[in-house]
């Protein structure tokens, strides 16, 4: 059972989701817009279901506001999966998306998959924390903490998993499908845009210049590569 904050302005859609998820054992609080004390709400929330098109502050803005204070998982509700909105939502910090209308059972499965990723971080190997590299990035695999030039970096569970998987195989190119399988879930039905958006968010936090990445490189046509520290 999860404590879910549902932010959705369509009353009928919201009520259907609230009822369905409540029947499946979740606790759901519904807000029709983002004009709420988000920091207080998040303290009681395991996961946020967020509609993108909202009156007032839209879903992207809310995503950014939440990410400024919290790594709580966010799943965006979108009208079409091929929508550019979906990508923009993922780039704003959402962990995943579902396409409306969605049955409670499918929504429940997606919520559980996202929460599983959040708690079940990869097993940290026995090796001690790596010495800070010339990139200034220090990944403590046991404590699951990342520092850049000595300053702690707040990463969401999705971003930490991705960084751990990439840095486990320095110098090796990993395809988007490999990353999806390793950092998301074995048989996860997500698409590779989740990977691209998470890489972009990760770079914004760990790279000096995210437009000229030196730590996580794009290998055009193949995927991504963690540059071995010198
Ligand atoms: Ca809406």
CSV table of C-alpha atoms and ligand atoms in Angstrom, one decimal:
chain,number,residue,atom,x,y,z
A,1,UNK,CA,0.0,0.0,0.0
A,2,UNK,CA,1.3,3.4,-0.9
A,3,UNK,CA,0.3,6.9,0.1
A,4,UNK,CA,-0.4,8.6,-3.2
A,5,UNK,CA,-0.9,12.3,-4.0
A,6,UNK,CA,-3.0,12.6,-7.1
A,7,UNK,CA,-2.9,16.1,-8.8
A,8,UNK,CA,-5.5,16.1,-11.6
A,9,UNK,CA,-8.1,18.7,-12.6
A,10,UNK,CA,-10.5,16.4,-14.5
A,11,UNK,CA,-13.0,15.5,-11.7
A,12,UNK,CA,-14.4,12.3,-13.3
A,13,UNK,CA,-10.9,11.0,-14.2
A,14,UNK,CA,-9.6,11.8,-10.8
A,15,UNK,CA,-12.5,10.1,-9.0
A,16,UNK,CA,-12.1,7.0,-11.1
A,17,UNK,CA,-8.4,6.7,-10.3
A,18,UNK,CA,-9.0,7.5,-6.7
A,19,UNK,CA,-11.7,4.9,-6.3
A,20,UNK,CA,-9.8,2.2,-8.2
A,21,UNK,CA,-6.5,2.7,-6.4
A,22,UNK,CA,-8.3,2.9,-3.0
A,23,UNK,CA,-9.9,-0.5,-3.7
A,24,UNK,CA,-6.5,-1.9,-4.5
A,25,UNK,CA,-5.4,-0.8,-1.0
A,26,UNK,CA,-3.7,2.5,-1.6
A,27,UNK,CA,-4.3,5.7,0.3
A,28,UNK,CA,-5.1,8.5,-2.2
A,29,UNK,CA,-5.3,12.2,-1.6
A,30,UNK,CA,-6.6,14.2,-4.5
A,31,UNK,CA,-5.9,17.9,-5.4
A,32,UNK,CA,-7.4,19.6,-8.4
A,33,UNK,CA,-4.4,21.8,-8.8
A,34,UNK,CA,-0.9,22.4,-7.6
A,35,UNK,CA,-1.8,25.3,-5.4
A,36,UNK,CA,-1.2,23.4,-2.2
A,37,UNK,CA,1.6,23.4,0.3
A,38,UNK,CA,3.7,20.9,-1.7
A,39,UNK,CA,6.4,20.5,0.9
A,40,UNK,CA,3.9,19.6,3.6
A,41,UNK,CA,2.0,17.2,1.2
A,42,UNK,CA,5.2,15.5,0.1
A,43,UNK,CA,6.2,14.6,3.7
A,44,UNK,CA,3.2,12.2,3.7
A,45,UNK,CA,3.5,11.0,0.2
A,46,UNK,CA,5.2,7.8,-1.3
A,47,UNK,CA,4.4,8.8,-4.9
A,48,UNK,CA,2.9,11.6,-6.9
A,49,UNK,CA,0.5,11.1,-9.8
A,50,UNK,CA,0.6,14.3,-11.7
A,51,UNK,CA,-1.5,15.5,-14.6
A,52,UNK,CA,0.4,17.7,-17.0
A,53,UNK,CA,-2.3,20.1,-18.1
A,54,UNK,CA,-3.5,21.8,-15.0
A,55,UNK,CA,-5.0,25.3,-14.3
A,56,UNK,CA,-2.5,27.7,-12.8
A,57,UNK,CA,1.0,26.1,-12.4
A,58,UNK,CA,1.1,23.2,-15.0
A,59,UNK,CA,2.6,19.8,-14.4
A,60,UNK,CA,6.1,20.8,-15.5
A,61,UNK,CA,6.2,23.6,-13.0
A,62,UNK,CA,5.0,21.4,-10.2
A,63,UNK,CA,7.6,18.8,-11.2
A,64,UNK,CA,10.3,21.4,-10.9
A,65,UNK,CA,9.0,22.7,-7.6
A,66,UNK,CA,8.8,19.2,-6.1
A,67,UNK,CA,12.3,18.3,-7.4
A,68,UNK,CA,13.7,21.5,-5.8
A,69,UNK,CA,12.8,20.0,-2.4
A,70,UNK,CA,12.3,16.2,-2.8
A,71,UNK,CA,13.3,13.1,-4.6
A,72,UNK,CA,9.8,11.6,-4.2
A,73,UNK,CA,8.8,9.5,-7.2
A,74,UNK,CA,6.6,11.3,-9.7
A,75,UNK,CA,4.5,9.6,-12.4
A,76,UNK,CA,3.0,11.9,-14.9
A,77,UNK,CA,-0.4,11.4,-16.5
A,78,UNK,CA,-0.3,12.2,-20.2
A,79,UNK,CA,-2.8,12.0,-23.0
A,80,UNK,CA,-0.6,10.4,-25.7
A,81,UNK,CA,2.6,8.4,-25.2
A,82,UNK,CA,4.2,10.0,-28.3
A,83,UNK,CA,3.5,13.4,-27.0
A,84,UNK,CA,6.4,15.9,-26.7
A,85,UNK,CA,4.7,16.8,-23.4
A,86,UNK,CA,5.7,13.4,-22.0
A,87,UNK,CA,9.4,14.0,-22.8
A,88,UNK,CA,9.2,17.5,-21.3
A,89,UNK,CA,7.7,16.1,-18.2
A,90,UNK,CA,10.4,13.5,-17.8
A,91,UNK,CA,13.0,16.1,-18.3
A,92,UNK,CA,11.4,18.3,-15.7
A,93,UNK,CA,12.1,15.4,-13.2
A,94,UNK,CA,9.3,12.8,-13.5
A,95,UNK,CA,10.3,9.2,-13.1
A,96,UNK,CA,7.8,7.7,-15.4
A,97,UNK,CA,4.5,8.3,-17.2
A,98,UNK,CA,1.2,6.6,-17.9
A,99,UNK,CA,-1.1,7.3,-20.8
A,100,UNK,CA,-4.7,8.2,-19.9
A,101,UNK,CA,-7.2,6.7,-19.7
A,102,UNK,CA,-5.6,4.0,-17.6
A,103,UNK,CA,-7.3,1.2,-15.7
A,104,UNK,CA,-6.6,1.1,-11.9
A,105,UNK,CA,-4.9,-2.3,-12.4
A,106,UNK,CA,-2.4,-1.0,-14.9
A,107,UNK,CA,-1.8,2.1,-12.8
A,108,UNK,CA,-1.3,0.0,-9.7
A,109,UNK,CA,1.3,-2.1,-11.6
A,110,UNK,CA,3.2,1.0,-12.7
A,111,UNK,CA,3.1,2.5,-9.2
A,112,UNK,CA,4.5,-0.7,-7.8
A,113,UNK,CA,7.3,-0.9,-10.4
A,114,UNK,CA,8.3,2.7,-9.7
A,115,UNK,CA,8.3,2.1,-5.9
A,116,UNK,CA,10.2,-1.1,-6.3
A,117,UNK,CA,12.9,0.8,-8.1
A,118,UNK,CA,13.0,3.3,-5.4
A,119,UNK,CA,13.6,0.9,-2.5
A,120,UNK,CA,15.5,-1.9,-4.2
A,121,UNK,CA,18.6,0.0,-5.2
A,122,UNK,CA,21.4,-2.2,-6.7
A,123,UNK,CA,23.5,-4.2,-4.2
A,124,UNK,CA,26.6,-2.1,-3.4
A,125,UNK,CA,29.8,-4.1,-4.1
A,126,UNK,CA,32.2,-4.7,-1.3
A,127,UNK,CA,34.8,-2.2,-2.6
A,128,UNK,CA,35.3,0.9,-0.5
A,129,UNK,CA,34.2,4.2,-1.8
A,130,UNK,CA,36.2,5.2,-4.9
A,131,UNK,CA,38.7,8.0,-4.5
A,132,UNK,CA,37.5,11.2,-6.0
A,133,UNK,CA,38.5,11.2,-9.6
A,134,UNK,CA,39.8,14.0,-11.8
A,135,UNK,CA,36.2,14.7,-12.7
A,136,UNK,CA,35.6,15.6,-9.0
A,137,UNK,CA,32.9,13.0,-8.8
A,138,UNK,CA,32.9,10.7,-5.8
A,139,UNK,CA,30.4,7.8,-5.8
A,140,UNK,CA,30.1,6.1,-2.5
A,141,UNK,CA,28.4,2.8,-3.7
A,142,UNK,CA,27.8,1.5,-0.2
A,143,UNK,CA,26.2,4.6,1.2
A,144,UNK,CA,24.6,5.5,-2.1
A,145,UNK,CA,25.9,9.0,-1.9
A,146,UNK,CA,27.4,11.1,-4.6
A,147,UNK,CA,29.6,14.1,-4.1
A,148,UNK,CA,30.9,16.5,-6.6
A,149,UNK,CA,34.0,18.5,-5.6
A,150,UNK,CA,33.1,17.6,-2.0
A,151,UNK,CA,29.6,18.9,-2.3
A,152,UNK,CA,26.8,16.4,-1.8
A,153,UNK,CA,24.5,16.0,-4.8
A,154,UNK,CA,20.8,15.1,-4.4
A,155,UNK,CA,19.9,12.4,-7.0
A,156,UNK,CA,16.5,10.8,-7.3
A,157,UNK,CA,16.4,7.0,-6.9
A,158,UNK,CA,16.2,6.6,-10.7
A,159,UNK,CA,19.2,8.9,-11.2
A,160,UNK,CA,21.3,7.0,-8.6
A,161,UNK,CA,20.5,3.6,-10.1
A,162,UNK,CA,21.4,4.9,-13.6
A,163,UNK,CA,24.7,6.3,-12.4
A,164,UNK,CA,25.5,3.1,-10.5
A,165,UNK,CA,24.8,0.9,-13.5
A,166,UNK,CA,26.8,3.2,-15.8
A,167,UNK,CA,29.8,3.6,-13.5
A,168,UNK,CA,30.0,-0.2,-12.8
A,169,UNK,CA,31.2,-0.6,-16.3
A,170,UNK,CA,33.5,2.3,-17.0
A,171,UNK,CA,34.4,2.8,-20.6
A,172,UNK,CA,31.8,0.3,-21.8
A,173,UNK,CA,28.9,1.5,-24.1
A,174,UNK,CA,25.5,0.5,-22.7
A,175,UNK,CA,22.5,0.6,-25.0
A,176,UNK,CA,19.3,2.3,-23.9
A,177,UNK,CA,17.6,-1.1,-23.7
A,178,UNK,CA,20.4,-2.4,-21.5
A,179,UNK,CA,20.1,0.6,-19.2
A,180,UNK,CA,16.4,0.3,-19.1
A,181,UNK,CA,16.7,-3.4,-18.1
A,182,UNK,CA,19.4,-2.8,-15.5
A,183,UNK,CA,18.5,0.4,-13.9
A,184,UNK,CA,14.7,0.3,-14.2
A,185,UNK,CA,13.4,-3.3,-14.1
A,186,UNK,CA,14.1,-6.6,-15.7
A,187,UNK,CA,11.0,-6.8,-17.7
A,188,UNK,CA,10.0,-3.2,-17.5
A,189,UNK,CA,7.7,-2.0,-20.3
A,190,UNK,CA,9.1,1.5,-20.4
A,191,UNK,CA,10.6,3.1,-23.4
A,192,UNK,CA,14.1,4.5,-24.1
A,193,UNK,CA,13.0,8.1,-23.7
A,194,UNK,CA,12.9,7.4,-19.9
A,195,UNK,CA,16.7,6.7,-20.2
A,196,UNK,CA,17.4,9.8,-22.3
A,197,UNK,CA,15.5,12.1,-19.9
A,198,UNK,CA,17.1,10.6,-16.8
A,199,UNK,CA,20.6,11.0,-18.4
A,200,UNK,CA,19.9,14.6,-19.1
A,201,UNK,CA,18.8,15.2,-15.5
A,202,UNK,CA,21.8,13.3,-14.3
A,203,UNK,CA,24.2,15.4,-16.4
A,204,UNK,CA,22.6,18.6,-15.2
A,205,UNK,CA,23.6,17.6,-11.7
A,206,UNK,CA,27.1,16.0,-12.2
A,207,UNK,CA,28.6,17.6,-15.3
A,208,UNK,CA,30.4,21.0,-15.4
A,209,UNK,CA,28.8,21.7,-18.7
A,210,UNK,CA,25.8,19.4,-19.4
A,211,UNK,CA,25.9,20.4,-23.1
A,212,UNK,CA,29.5,19.1,-23.3
A,213,UNK,CA,29.4,16.0,-21.0
A,214,UNK,CA,32.7,14.6,-19.8
A,215,UNK,CA,31.4,12.0,-17.4
A,216,UNK,CA,28.5,10.3,-19.2
A,217,UNK,CA,29.1,10.4,-22.9
A,218,UNK,CA,26.6,9.8,-25.7
A,219,UNK,CA,27.8,7.3,-28.2
A,220,UNK,CA,25.7,8.1,-31.2
A,221,UNK,CA,23.6,5.2,-32.5
A,222,UNK,CA,24.6,3.0,-29.6
A,223,UNK,CA,23.9,4.5,-26.2
A,224,UNK,CA,25.9,5.9,-23.3
A,225,UNK,CA,29.3,5.4,-21.7
A,226,UNK,CA,30.7,6.3,-18.3
A,227,UNK,CA,34.1,7.8,-18.9
A,228,UNK,CA,36.7,6.0,-16.7
A,229,UNK,CA,38.2,8.4,-14.2
A,230,UNK,CA,41.9,8.9,-14.7
B,1,LIG,CA1,-5.9,18.2,-17.1
